[in-house]
XYZ file of C-alpha atoms in Angstrom:
233
model
C 74.801 190.535 58.727
C 72.387 188.848 61.090
C 71.390 186.338 58.399
C 75.070 185.705 57.518
C 75.871 185.027 61.143
C 72.989 182.599 61.370
C 74.163 180.690 58.269
C 77.708 180.548 59.639
C 76.414 179.144 62.932
C 74.376 176.478 61.121
C 77.408 175.475 59.039
C 79.574 175.122 62.151
C 76.895 173.053 63.904
C 76.721 170.722 60.901
C 80.455 170.210 60.785
C 80.561 169.503 64.517
C 77.695 167.039 64.243
C 79.404 165.163 61.419
C 82.671 165.014 63.401
C 80.844 163.686 66.412
C 79.079 161.101 64.261
C 82.381 159.952 62.717
C 83.941 159.656 66.182
C 80.996 157.636 67.476
C 81.177 155.244 64.490
C 84.943 154.818 64.897
C 84.527 154.085 68.613
C 81.790 151.555 67.882
C 83.936 149.763 65.286
C 86.887 149.597 67.691
C 84.693 148.316 70.510
C 83.181 145.627 68.285
C 86.603 144.452 67.174
C 87.775 144.326 70.777
C 84.672 142.412 71.859
C 85.077 139.941 68.994
C 88.678 139.238 69.970
C 87.667 138.812 73.591
C 84.814 136.476 72.646
C 87.135 134.393 70.466
C 89.674 133.913 73.264
C 87.452 131.666 75.434
C 86.746 129.515 72.369
C 90.479 129.074 71.828
C 90.951 128.273 75.502
C 88.095 125.790 75.393
C 89.598 124.167 72.299
C 92.985 123.805 74.022
C 91.343 122.410 77.145
C 89.513 119.801 75.100
C 92.813 118.577 73.652
C 94.661 118.383 76.978
C 93.913 115.347 79.164
C 91.665 115.949 82.143
C 93.597 117.090 85.175
C 96.713 117.936 83.182
C 98.101 121.236 81.911
C 98.074 121.778 78.188
C 101.578 121.377 76.788
C 102.988 123.831 74.282
C 103.916 121.695 71.274
C 104.858 124.542 68.937
C 108.516 123.491 69.190
C 107.669 120.376 67.188
C 107.199 122.561 64.110
C 110.780 123.800 64.271
C 113.208 122.241 61.768
C 115.606 121.162 64.542
C 112.980 119.155 66.424
C 113.548 115.369 66.346
C 110.930 112.875 67.512
C 112.301 110.677 70.349
C 111.810 107.091 69.164
C 111.588 104.022 71.385
C 115.039 103.020 72.572
C 116.413 99.592 71.646
C 116.063 96.887 74.297
C 119.840 96.784 74.820
C 119.920 100.511 75.566
C 116.960 100.316 77.950
C 118.542 97.394 79.795
C 121.856 99.221 80.085
C 120.094 102.200 81.664
C 118.024 99.978 83.954
C 121.116 98.088 85.165
C 123.010 101.261 86.062
C 124.170 101.072 89.679
C 123.329 97.379 90.146
C 126.942 96.263 90.274
C 128.336 93.096 88.652
C 126.043 91.048 86.438
C 123.846 88.620 88.365
C 124.692 85.027 87.412
C 122.079 83.097 89.390
C 119.159 83.480 91.770
C 120.185 84.030 95.363
C 118.254 83.061 98.474
C 114.904 81.480 97.789
C 114.863 77.676 98.068
C 116.085 74.506 96.374
C 112.566 73.246 95.695
C 109.185 74.790 95.039
C 107.650 72.989 97.993
C 110.375 74.303 100.321
C 109.878 77.843 98.993
C 106.103 77.835 99.567
C 106.481 76.271 103.013
C 109.147 78.837 103.957
C 106.983 81.649 102.581
C 103.970 80.708 104.711
C 106.163 80.254 107.790
C 107.553 83.782 107.304
C 104.039 85.191 106.796
C 102.808 83.500 109.981
C 105.761 84.981 111.890
C 105.470 88.403 110.157
C 109.138 88.046 109.173
C 109.342 90.698 106.447
C 113.122 90.343 106.067
C 112.779 86.656 105.263
C 109.898 87.375 102.893
C 111.892 89.958 100.927
C 114.748 87.474 100.557
C 112.355 85.065 98.815
C 111.192 87.636 96.246
C 112.978 88.459 93.005
C 115.443 91.356 93.350
C 115.956 94.179 90.878
C 119.324 92.738 89.789
C 117.816 89.262 89.272
C 115.004 90.774 87.241
C 117.430 92.872 85.173
C 119.948 90.149 84.374
C 118.066 86.853 84.607
C 114.336 87.366 84.007
C 113.544 90.383 81.826
C 115.964 89.593 78.936
C 114.095 86.368 78.050
C 110.592 87.663 78.844
C 107.856 88.574 76.320
C 108.306 92.232 77.326
C 111.368 92.493 75.064
C 109.410 92.207 71.806
C 105.949 92.984 70.341
C 103.106 92.726 71.095
C 104.016 92.887 74.810
C 107.009 95.195 74.412
C 107.552 97.231 77.605
C 110.679 98.932 79.004
C 112.240 97.093 81.972
C 111.823 100.138 84.230
C 108.071 100.210 83.636
C 107.632 96.462 84.120
C 109.686 96.546 87.314
C 107.752 99.507 88.744
C 104.441 97.773 88.111
C 105.744 94.551 89.647
C 107.040 96.351 92.734
C 103.760 98.177 93.250
C 101.755 94.966 92.925
C 104.111 93.076 95.243
C 104.020 95.729 97.943
C 100.225 95.685 98.135
C 100.109 91.892 97.782
C 102.549 91.335 100.642
C 100.644 93.716 102.897
C 97.358 91.908 102.283
C 98.888 88.453 102.847
C 100.411 89.585 106.137
C 97.050 90.926 107.246
C 95.047 87.821 106.291
C 97.305 84.755 106.485
C 99.139 85.342 109.754
C 99.151 82.175 111.904
C 98.248 79.816 109.066
C 100.067 76.490 108.649
C 101.231 74.896 105.400
C 99.705 71.608 104.238
C 100.453 71.321 100.511
C 100.388 73.225 97.234
C 100.076 72.777 93.475
C 100.689 74.937 90.385
C 98.366 74.459 87.425
C 100.597 75.790 84.647
C 104.197 76.536 83.737
C 106.068 78.157 80.871
C 109.693 78.257 79.807
C 111.372 81.592 79.073
C 115.008 81.111 78.197
C 116.634 79.310 81.133
C 113.703 80.151 83.406
C 110.618 78.149 84.267
C 107.679 80.238 85.426
C 105.147 78.409 87.586
C 101.679 80.009 87.640
C 98.172 79.477 89.053
C 99.556 78.124 92.313
C 97.146 77.224 95.122
C 98.204 76.437 98.685
C 96.326 74.173 101.072
C 96.506 75.754 104.521
C 95.289 75.113 108.043
C 93.754 78.337 109.318
C 92.548 76.905 112.633
C 91.966 73.419 114.070
C 89.587 71.696 111.675
C 89.534 74.695 109.307
C 91.404 74.149 106.025
C 91.300 76.207 102.848
C 92.718 76.243 99.325
C 93.994 79.765 98.579
C 96.307 81.684 96.280
C 99.019 83.308 98.401
C 101.301 84.468 95.564
C 101.364 84.836 91.803
C 104.402 83.438 89.965
C 107.361 81.298 91.028
C 110.588 81.542 89.006
C 112.793 78.453 88.720
C 116.313 78.782 87.330
C 119.109 76.218 87.594
C 117.435 74.422 90.512
C 116.753 77.610 92.532
C 113.206 78.893 93.206
C 112.068 82.420 94.052
C 108.803 84.341 94.047
C 108.324 86.734 91.137
C 104.920 88.167 92.031
C 102.726 88.266 95.128
C 99.260 88.480 93.614
C 96.815 86.660 95.881
C 93.158 85.991 96.571
C 93.093 88.842 99.091
């Protein structure tokens, strides 16, 4: 009986050992699978981060694979103009304010800068309605290769003009007008655009200079206004 008990004990120990071994192997397999999934996740995150632009959140584009998804194409010019003109009131027929000659406009512009008269300066610059109804429709931005929506062109123009006006007010205050000339012009529909304009100014007694105080002058039906305020400053 003693030997039988010993054999029984050995058999039980063997079964227990095998069970323990199986459990250890199963745990190891599960842990490896979990570690592999965890290791793969950073790679996926790194891949997504490399696709997204720097400083921006990655956008979920999975909805594009759905059958109901439709790519938003570029709107026709007429539709973009209609949206841009919303809230502007009746169609603008002509330029308002400004001056009856280019020389008078430039002289008036420098006088307003010297006096820091921002109200007068704004009245000499193209308005949103004038841009929407009189300038943009005949501009190169309505067709390739320069095609741009009116809202985008206007925003860029406004940003450039705001900084340009600030710099001119800081640098040209107190200057006097002597003369000016524009080196080039181009016709766009009923508009003439005068570019590369330089103004001869008197900065102080005996101190004259030839500078660019603005960018483009628009002429339409005998009326002149400033379209852009890019300068040397």
